[in-house]
Coordinates of C-alpha atoms and ligand atoms in Angstrom, one line a residue:
M883 CA 36.5 96.7 9.9
W884 CA 32.7 97.0 9.7
T885 CA 30.1 97.5 12.5
I886 CA 26.5 98.0 13.1
A887 CA 25.0 101.5 13.1
G888 CA 23.1 101.4 16.4
E889 CA 24.7 100.9 19.7
G890 CA 24.2 97.3 20.2
I891 CA 25.8 95.6 23.4
H892 CA 28.8 93.7 24.4
P893 CA 27.6 90.8 26.4
I894 CA 29.7 88.2 28.2
H895 CA 30.1 85.8 25.5
E896 CA 31.6 82.8 27.0
K897 CA 32.6 81.1 23.6
R898 CA 35.9 79.7 25.2
L899 CA 33.8 77.0 26.4
T900 CA 33.6 75.3 23.1
S901 CA 35.5 77.5 20.4
S902 CA 38.4 75.2 20.3
V903 CA 36.4 72.0 20.5
T904 CA 36.5 70.0 17.3
V905 CA 33.2 69.0 15.8
G906 CA 32.3 65.5 17.1
D907 CA 29.6 62.9 16.5
L908 CA 27.0 61.6 19.0
R909 CA 26.0 58.0 19.0
L910 CA 23.0 57.1 17.1
P911 CA 19.7 58.0 18.8
G912 CA 17.2 55.3 19.5
K913 CA 14.6 57.1 17.9
V914 CA 14.0 60.6 16.4
V915 CA 11.1 62.8 16.5
I916 CA 10.8 64.8 13.2
P917 CA 8.4 67.6 13.2
L918 CA 6.7 68.4 9.9
S919 CA 6.9 72.0 10.7
Q920 CA 10.6 73.2 11.2
H921 CA 10.6 76.1 9.0
I922 CA 8.8 79.5 8.4
G923 CA 5.7 78.6 6.2
A924 CA 3.1 75.8 5.8
P925 CA 4.1 72.3 7.7
S926 CA 4.9 69.4 5.2
E927 CA 2.5 66.6 4.6
P928 CA 3.4 63.1 5.6
L929 CA 4.5 60.7 2.9
V930 CA 4.9 57.6 5.2
R931 CA 2.5 55.7 7.4
I932 CA 2.9 54.0 11.0
G933 CA 4.8 50.7 10.3
D934 CA 6.7 51.8 7.3
S935 CA 10.1 51.0 7.1
V936 CA 12.5 54.0 6.0
R937 CA 16.1 54.6 5.3
K938 CA 18.3 57.5 6.1
Y939 CA 18.0 60.4 3.7
Q940 CA 14.4 59.0 2.5
K941 CA 11.8 61.9 2.1
I942 CA 9.1 61.4 4.8
G943 CA 7.3 64.7 4.6
E944 CA 6.5 66.7 1.1
A945 CA 6.6 70.6 1.2
K946 CA 3.0 71.9 1.1
G947 CA 3.0 75.0 -1.3
F948 CA 5.8 77.4 -2.1
I949 CA 6.7 78.8 1.3
S950 CA 7.4 75.2 2.7
A951 CA 10.0 72.6 3.2
S952 CA 10.3 68.9 2.9
V953 CA 11.6 66.7 5.7
H954 CA 13.7 63.5 5.6
A955 CA 14.5 60.5 7.7
S956 CA 17.7 61.2 9.7
I957 CA 18.0 57.5 10.8
S958 CA 17.0 54.1 9.3
G959 CA 14.3 52.1 11.2
K960 CA 10.4 52.0 11.7
V961 CA 7.8 54.6 11.7
I962 CA 6.2 54.1 15.0
A963 CA 4.1 57.1 15.7
I964 CA 2.6 60.1 13.6
G965 CA 1.0 62.7 15.8
K966 CA 1.4 65.6 18.0
F967 CA 4.6 65.9 20.0
P968 CA 6.2 68.6 22.2
H969 CA 8.2 71.1 19.7
P970 CA 10.8 73.4 20.9
S971 CA 8.6 76.5 20.0
G972 CA 6.7 75.5 23.3
N973 CA 3.7 74.1 21.1
Q974 CA 2.9 70.7 20.1
S975 CA 3.6 69.9 16.5
H976 CA 2.7 67.3 14.1
S977 CA 5.8 64.9 13.9
I978 CA 7.0 61.6 12.6
V979 CA 8.5 59.4 15.1
I980 CA 11.1 56.8 13.7
E981 CA 12.5 54.0 15.9
S982 CA 16.0 53.2 15.0
D983 CA 17.0 49.8 13.4
G984 CA 20.5 50.4 14.6
K985 CA 21.8 50.0 11.1
D986 CA 21.8 53.7 9.9
E987 CA 21.2 52.4 6.5
P988 CA 21.2 55.0 3.8
M989 CA 18.9 55.4 0.7
E990 CA 20.4 54.1 -2.4
G991 CA 20.6 56.3 -5.5
L992 CA 21.4 59.8 -4.4
T993 CA 22.4 61.7 -7.5
E994 CA 25.9 63.3 -7.3
H995 CA 26.9 66.2 -9.4
P996 CA 30.6 66.5 -9.5
D997 CA 30.6 69.3 -12.2
Y998 CA 28.0 71.3 -10.1
L999 CA 28.8 74.8 -11.4
S1000 CA 27.8 73.7 -14.8
L1001 CA 24.3 73.0 -13.9
D1002 CA 21.4 75.1 -14.9
P1003 CA 20.2 77.5 -12.0
K1004 CA 16.6 76.1 -12.0
E1005 CA 18.0 72.5 -11.7
L1006 CA 20.1 73.8 -8.7
K1007 CA 17.0 75.3 -7.2
D1008 CA 15.1 72.1 -7.6
I1009 CA 17.8 70.0 -5.9
I1010 CA 17.7 72.6 -2.9
V1011 CA 13.9 72.4 -2.7
N1012 CA 14.0 68.5 -2.4
A1013 CA 16.7 68.6 0.0
G1014 CA 14.4 70.5 2.4
I1015 CA 17.1 73.2 3.1
V1016 CA 16.1 76.1 5.1
G1017 CA 18.0 79.2 7.0
M1018 CA 20.2 77.4 9.4
G1019 CA 21.2 80.6 11.3
G1020 CA 17.8 80.3 13.2
A1021 CA 15.4 82.0 11.0
T1022 CA 14.4 78.9 9.2
F1023 CA 13.1 80.5 6.1
P1024 CA 13.0 78.0 3.2
T1025 CA 16.1 78.7 1.1
H1026 CA 14.6 78.3 -2.3
V1027 CA 12.1 81.1 -1.6
K1028 CA 15.1 83.7 -1.1
L1029 CA 16.5 82.4 -4.3
N1030 CA 13.3 83.0 -6.3
P1031 CA 12.9 86.9 -6.0
P1032 CA 10.1 88.6 -8.0
K1033 CA 11.4 89.6 -11.6
E1034 CA 11.3 93.2 -10.5
K1035 CA 13.9 92.7 -7.7
K1036 CA 17.4 92.9 -9.1
I1037 CA 19.8 90.9 -7.1
D1038 CA 23.5 92.1 -7.3
T1039 CA 25.1 90.5 -4.3
V1040 CA 25.1 87.3 -2.1
L1041 CA 25.8 87.8 1.5
L1042 CA 26.8 84.8 3.7
N1043 CA 26.4 85.5 7.5
G1044 CA 29.3 84.1 9.5
A1045 CA 29.3 86.5 12.4
E1046 CA 27.8 84.4 15.0
C1047 CA 27.3 87.3 17.5
E1048 CA 25.1 85.1 19.9
P1049 CA 27.0 84.5 23.1
Y1050 CA 28.2 80.9 23.9
L1051 CA 27.6 79.6 20.3
T1052 CA 30.5 78.3 18.1
A1053 CA 28.9 76.0 15.6
D1054 CA 29.3 78.4 12.7
D1055 CA 32.9 79.2 13.9
R1056 CA 33.8 75.4 14.0
L1057 CA 32.2 75.0 10.5
M1058 CA 34.2 77.6 8.9
V1059 CA 37.4 76.4 10.6
E1060 CA 37.0 72.8 9.7
M1061 CA 35.0 72.7 6.6
P1062 CA 35.8 76.1 4.8
R1063 CA 35.5 74.6 1.4
E1064 CA 32.0 73.3 1.7
V1065 CA 31.1 77.0 2.8
V1066 CA 32.9 78.5 -0.3
E1067 CA 31.5 76.0 -2.7
G1068 CA 28.1 76.5 -1.4
M1069 CA 28.5 80.3 -1.8
K1070 CA 29.6 79.7 -5.4
I1071 CA 26.5 77.6 -6.1
L1072 CA 24.3 80.5 -4.6
M1073 CA 26.1 83.0 -6.6
H1074 CA 25.8 80.9 -9.9
I1075 CA 22.0 80.7 -9.2
M1076 CA 21.5 84.3 -8.6
G1077 CA 23.8 85.3 -11.5
V1078 CA 25.9 87.6 -9.4
K1079 CA 29.5 88.6 -9.4
E1080 CA 29.8 90.0 -5.8
G1081 CA 29.9 87.8 -2.9
H1082 CA 30.8 88.8 0.8
I1083 CA 31.1 86.5 3.9
G1084 CA 30.9 88.4 7.1
I1085 CA 32.7 87.2 10.2
E1086 CA 33.3 88.8 13.6
D1087 CA 37.0 89.5 14.5
D1088 CA 36.8 87.3 17.6
K1089 CA 37.2 84.1 15.3
P1090 CA 40.7 84.4 14.0
G1091 CA 40.9 80.7 12.9
A1092 CA 37.5 81.0 10.7
I1093 CA 38.9 84.2 9.1
E1094 CA 42.0 82.6 8.1
A1095 CA 40.5 79.5 6.9
M1096 CA 37.8 81.3 4.9
R1097 CA 40.4 83.5 3.4
K1098 CA 42.4 80.6 2.1
A1099 CA 39.3 78.7 0.9
A1100 CA 37.8 81.8 -0.9
S1101 CA 41.3 82.9 -2.2
G1102 CA 41.1 83.5 -6.0
T1103 CA 37.2 83.2 -6.0
G1104 CA 36.6 86.9 -5.7
I1105 CA 34.5 86.3 -2.6
H1106 CA 35.5 88.9 -0.1
I1107 CA 35.9 87.9 3.6
S1108 CA 34.6 90.8 5.5
V1109 CA 35.9 91.1 9.1
L1110 CA 33.2 92.6 11.5
E1111 CA 33.7 94.2 15.0
K1112 CA 32.8 92.0 17.9
K1113 CA 29.4 93.3 19.1
Y1114 CA 25.8 92.1 19.6
P1115 CA 23.8 91.8 17.4
Q1116 CA 26.1 92.2 14.5
G1117 CA 24.9 89.0 12.8
A1118 CA 21.3 90.2 12.5
E1119 CA 20.4 90.0 8.9
K1120 CA 19.7 93.7 8.3
Q1121 CA 22.4 94.8 10.7
L1122 CA 25.1 92.8 8.8
I1123 CA 24.0 94.1 5.3
K1124 CA 24.3 97.6 6.7
S1125 CA 27.7 96.9 8.1
I1126 CA 29.2 95.4 4.9
L1127 CA 27.3 97.0 2.2
G1128 CA 26.2 100.2 3.6
R1129 CA 22.6 99.9 2.4
E1130 CA 19.5 99.9 4.6
V1131 CA 16.5 97.5 4.2
P1132 CA 13.6 99.8 4.3
S1133 CA 11.0 99.6 7.4
G1134 CA 8.9 96.2 6.7
G1135 CA 11.1 95.4 3.6
L1136 CA 13.4 92.3 2.8
P1137 CA 17.1 92.1 1.7
M1138 CA 15.9 91.6 -1.8
D1139 CA 14.3 95.0 -1.8
I1140 CA 17.9 96.4 -2.0
G1141 CA 19.4 93.7 -4.2
V1142 CA 20.8 91.4 -1.6
V1143 CA 20.3 87.7 -0.8
A1144 CA 21.6 86.8 2.5
Q1145 CA 22.1 83.2 3.9
N1146 CA 23.8 81.8 6.9
V1147 CA 27.3 80.0 6.5
G1148 CA 25.7 76.6 7.5
T1149 CA 22.9 77.1 4.9
A1150 CA 25.8 77.3 2.2
A1151 CA 27.4 74.2 3.4
A1152 CA 24.0 72.5 3.3
V1153 CA 23.5 73.6 -0.2
Y1154 CA 27.1 72.4 -1.5
N1155 CA 26.2 68.8 0.2
A1156 CA 22.8 68.5 -1.4
V1157 CA 24.1 69.8 -4.9
R1158 CA 27.5 67.9 -4.9
Y1159 CA 26.2 64.6 -3.2
G1160 CA 22.6 64.6 -3.4
I1161 CA 22.5 64.7 0.6
P1162 CA 19.2 66.2 2.2
L1163 CA 19.4 68.2 5.2
I1164 CA 19.0 65.4 8.0
E1165 CA 21.9 66.8 10.4
R1166 CA 23.6 70.1 11.6
I1167 CA 26.3 71.2 13.9
V1168 CA 24.8 72.1 17.4
T1169 CA 27.0 73.9 20.1
V1170 CA 26.0 72.2 23.4
T1171 CA 27.2 74.4 26.2
G1172 CA 26.9 76.5 29.4
Q1173 CA 28.2 75.9 32.9
G1174 CA 25.5 73.4 33.4
I1175 CA 26.5 70.7 31.1
Q1176 CA 29.4 68.2 31.8
R1177 CA 30.9 68.0 28.6
P1178 CA 30.5 71.3 26.5
G1179 CA 31.3 70.8 22.6
N1180 CA 30.3 71.1 19.1
F1181 CA 28.6 68.0 17.7
R1182 CA 27.0 66.8 14.5
V1183 CA 23.6 66.2 15.5
R1184 CA 20.7 64.1 13.6
I1185 CA 17.4 66.3 13.2
G1186 CA 14.8 65.0 15.5
T1187 CA 17.3 63.9 18.2
L1188 CA 15.7 64.4 21.5
L1189 CA 17.3 66.9 24.0
E1190 CA 17.5 64.1 26.4
H1191 CA 19.8 62.1 24.2
V1192 CA 22.0 65.1 23.4
I1193 CA 22.4 65.8 27.3
T1194 CA 23.4 62.2 28.0
E1195 CA 25.8 62.0 25.4
C1196 CA 27.5 65.3 26.8
G1197 CA 28.0 63.6 30.1
G1198 CA 24.7 64.9 31.5
L1199 CA 24.0 67.9 33.7
V1200 CA 26.0 69.6 36.3
G1201 CA 23.7 69.9 39.3
E1202 CA 20.1 71.2 38.9
P1203 CA 19.6 73.3 35.6
G1204 CA 17.8 76.7 36.0
K1205 CA 17.1 77.0 32.3
I1206 CA 17.8 75.1 29.1
L1207 CA 17.6 77.1 26.0
F1208 CA 17.4 76.1 22.3
G1209 CA 19.7 78.8 20.9
G1210 CA 21.8 81.2 23.0
P1211 CA 21.1 83.4 25.8
M1212 CA 20.0 86.3 24.0
M1213 CA 17.5 84.9 21.6
G1214 CA 17.1 81.3 22.7
I1215 CA 13.8 79.6 23.7
A1216 CA 13.6 78.1 27.1
Q1217 CA 12.3 74.5 27.1
Y1218 CA 10.1 72.8 29.5
T1219 CA 10.7 69.3 28.8
L1220 CA 13.7 67.2 27.6
Y1221 CA 11.7 65.5 25.0
V1222 CA 11.8 68.2 22.3
P1223 CA 13.7 67.4 19.2
V1224 CA 16.9 69.3 17.5
L1225 CA 15.5 71.0 14.5
K1226 CA 17.1 72.3 11.4
G1227 CA 17.3 75.8 12.9
T1228 CA 18.9 74.6 16.3
S1229 CA 22.3 76.2 16.4
G1230 CA 22.9 75.7 20.1
I1231 CA 21.7 74.2 23.2
L1232 CA 22.5 76.1 26.4
V1233 CA 22.1 74.8 30.0
I1234 CA 22.3 77.6 32.7
P1235 CA 22.7 76.2 36.2
K1236 CA 19.9 77.1 38.9
E1237 CA 22.1 79.6 40.8
D1238 CA 22.8 81.7 37.7
V1239 CA 19.1 82.3 36.9
L1240 CA 17.8 85.6 38.3
L1241 CA 14.3 85.2 39.8
E1242 CA 13.8 88.8 41.0
D1243 CA 10.6 90.5 39.7
F1244 CA 10.9 93.6 37.4
T1245 CA 10.2 97.1 38.7
A1246 CA 9.0 100.4 37.0
C1247 CA 10.6 102.1 34.1
I1248 CA 12.7 104.7 35.4
R1249 CA 13.1 106.4 31.9
C1250 CA 16.9 106.0 32.1
G1251 CA 16.9 105.5 28.1
R1252 CA 19.4 102.6 28.1
C1253 CA 17.3 100.5 26.3
V1254 CA 16.8 103.1 23.5
Q1255 CA 20.5 103.7 23.2
A1256 CA 21.3 100.0 22.8
C1257 CA 18.6 99.2 20.3
P1258 CA 20.3 98.4 16.9
I1259 CA 17.3 99.4 14.9
R1260 CA 16.8 102.7 16.9
L1261 CA 13.4 102.1 18.0
L1262 CA 11.5 102.8 21.5
P1263 CA 11.8 99.8 23.5
N1264 CA 10.8 101.6 26.6
M1265 CA 7.5 102.8 25.1
Y1266 CA 6.6 99.1 23.9
S1267 CA 7.2 98.1 27.6
V1268 CA 5.0 100.6 29.2
L1269 CA 2.3 100.2 26.4
A1270 CA 2.3 96.5 27.0
E1271 CA 2.0 96.8 30.8
A1272 CA -0.8 99.2 30.4
G1273 CA -2.8 96.8 28.0
K1274 CA -2.6 99.0 24.9
P1275 CA -0.7 96.8 22.6
K1276 CA -2.4 98.5 19.4
D1277 CA -0.6 101.9 20.3
A1278 CA 2.7 100.4 19.8
E1279 CA 2.0 100.1 16.0
K1280 CA 3.0 103.6 15.3
Y1281 CA 6.1 103.3 16.9
Y1282 CA 7.2 100.8 14.3
V1283 CA 7.3 97.8 16.7
L1284 CA 7.1 95.4 13.6
D1285 CA 10.7 96.5 12.9
C1286 CA 11.6 95.0 16.2
I1287 CA 14.1 91.9 15.4
E1288 CA 13.7 90.8 19.1
C1289 CA 17.4 90.7 19.7
G1290 CA 17.0 91.3 23.3
C1291 CA 19.6 94.1 23.7
C1292 CA 17.0 96.3 25.4
T1293 CA 16.1 93.7 28.0
Y1294 CA 19.8 93.1 28.7
V1295 CA 20.7 96.5 29.6
C1296 CA 17.6 97.4 31.5
P1297 CA 18.2 98.1 35.1
S1298 CA 14.6 97.6 36.1
R1299 CA 14.9 94.1 34.7
R1300 CA 11.8 94.7 32.5
P1301 CA 10.9 91.8 30.3
I1302 CA 10.8 93.9 27.2
V1303 CA 11.1 91.3 24.5
H1304 CA 8.5 89.2 25.9
Q1305 CA 6.3 92.4 25.9
I1306 CA 7.1 92.9 22.4
R1307 CA 6.1 89.5 21.4
Y1308 CA 3.0 89.9 23.3
I1309 CA 2.3 93.1 21.4
K1310 CA 3.0 91.4 18.0
A1311 CA 0.9 88.4 18.9
E1312 CA -2.1 90.8 19.8
M1313 CA -1.5 92.7 16.7
R1314 CA -1.4 89.3 14.5
K1315 CA -4.6 88.4 16.4
A1316 CA -6.4 91.7 15.5
K1317 CA -5.4 91.4 11.8
N1318 CA -6.8 88.0 11.5
K1319 CA -10.1 89.0 13.0
V1320 CA -10.3 91.8 10.4
A1321 CA -9.4 89.1 7.7
Ligands
SF4_1439 S1 14.5 93.7 21.0 FE1 13.8 94.9 19.6 S2 13.3 96.9 20.6 FE2 14.7 95.5 21.9 S3 16.7 96.2 21.2 FE3 16.3 94.5 20.0 S4 15.3 95.5 18.1 FE4 15.4 97.0 19.6
SF4_1440 S1 16.1 100.7 30.0 FE1 14.4 99.7 31.3 S2 14.2 101.4 32.9 FE2 15.5 102.2 31.4 S3 14.0 103.4 29.8 FE3 14.3 101.3 29.1 S4 12.6 100.2 30.0 FE4 12.9 102.0 31.1

């Protein structure tokens, strides 16, 4: 059994609400809002105009540059608007709005590759680029970028992340239980592209069904299923690499610096569907959960579906919501409107009832050190908190604040309820601003 180096935490994980709920489908939404920016990097550029008819799978936004990703129509219908609409990040984002024609008509001529492992790596990478695949664990880094490391970086291992350590979320768990073959075949394609023989899939030990299904599917392939201790943030990329391979990503570095390409299990399944059937990334599994939703479950959701539609399809809210998060309770982002769309990186929607949201203000740091002990990167969260409060964000740089993965362990354990992650984000934003000024 592998585990992370730092202390980490053991939050209430509440996965029982959805862990045994089979992935279901939602009724087709009446419209979708597809942001041109759902990934790290440059937004894509629209390929359609208002009034155009589009079919499901049709490319409607072209990647702009290398670090970017294309977007595709997730339903058939008519483009009724192109402009700025609410985005789950809290900002407004350029988006294409498609009104459904109710037919869900797919585009014709998708290219299938039954013998996909005989394809050239370059050809496979082109398929992945065209399918608009990004990291589906939430990071949303364009997948093809990770598959094109600079020549001097020698990759020897592909690692798939099936840890899903974030409380409440079970989308990856259900994917591995119900569709293990897609994940393993996707992994084989990734290994073929990178020309490596070593592959690992990390899964936390609270997912016995997924472990069994993946072991069966991976049997005889040489892909190892690595069982990890249930601990947060076991699934953070750098922690996963350290736990399974014993290698440490250097401060400010990337997994490719130590010979590793890491992807999420959902990304591997998306790669398989793109390569085998020519299907671009237009839907994903989302866990809709929390004590504030009538019918929690795991659902296949079309990209661009509005939160309002998802909630209605899940039977509506239970009482008054205190918070609705995209993502889980540790790293999720609170939403201010129901008119935000599900994105390629939306692994979960969590509805917390009003009575469960703590509204007390934070108090002074008592230097208890709990945040330092919990930090999986072994940073000094207390220092960042105090410096942010004192209005001295620049001073945090020398304490390696940029290595913070914003996992939220420090905030979770702080007895003074200090909003440490928010303060860290403020520090990072100030540092970015200062850097842009100099540039
Ligand atoms: S949010 Fe950052 S500082 Fe806080 S525990 Fe996580 S990595 Fe450490
Ligand atoms: S846990 Fe909170 S109170 Fe304790 S040292 Fe960290 S910031 Fe201060």
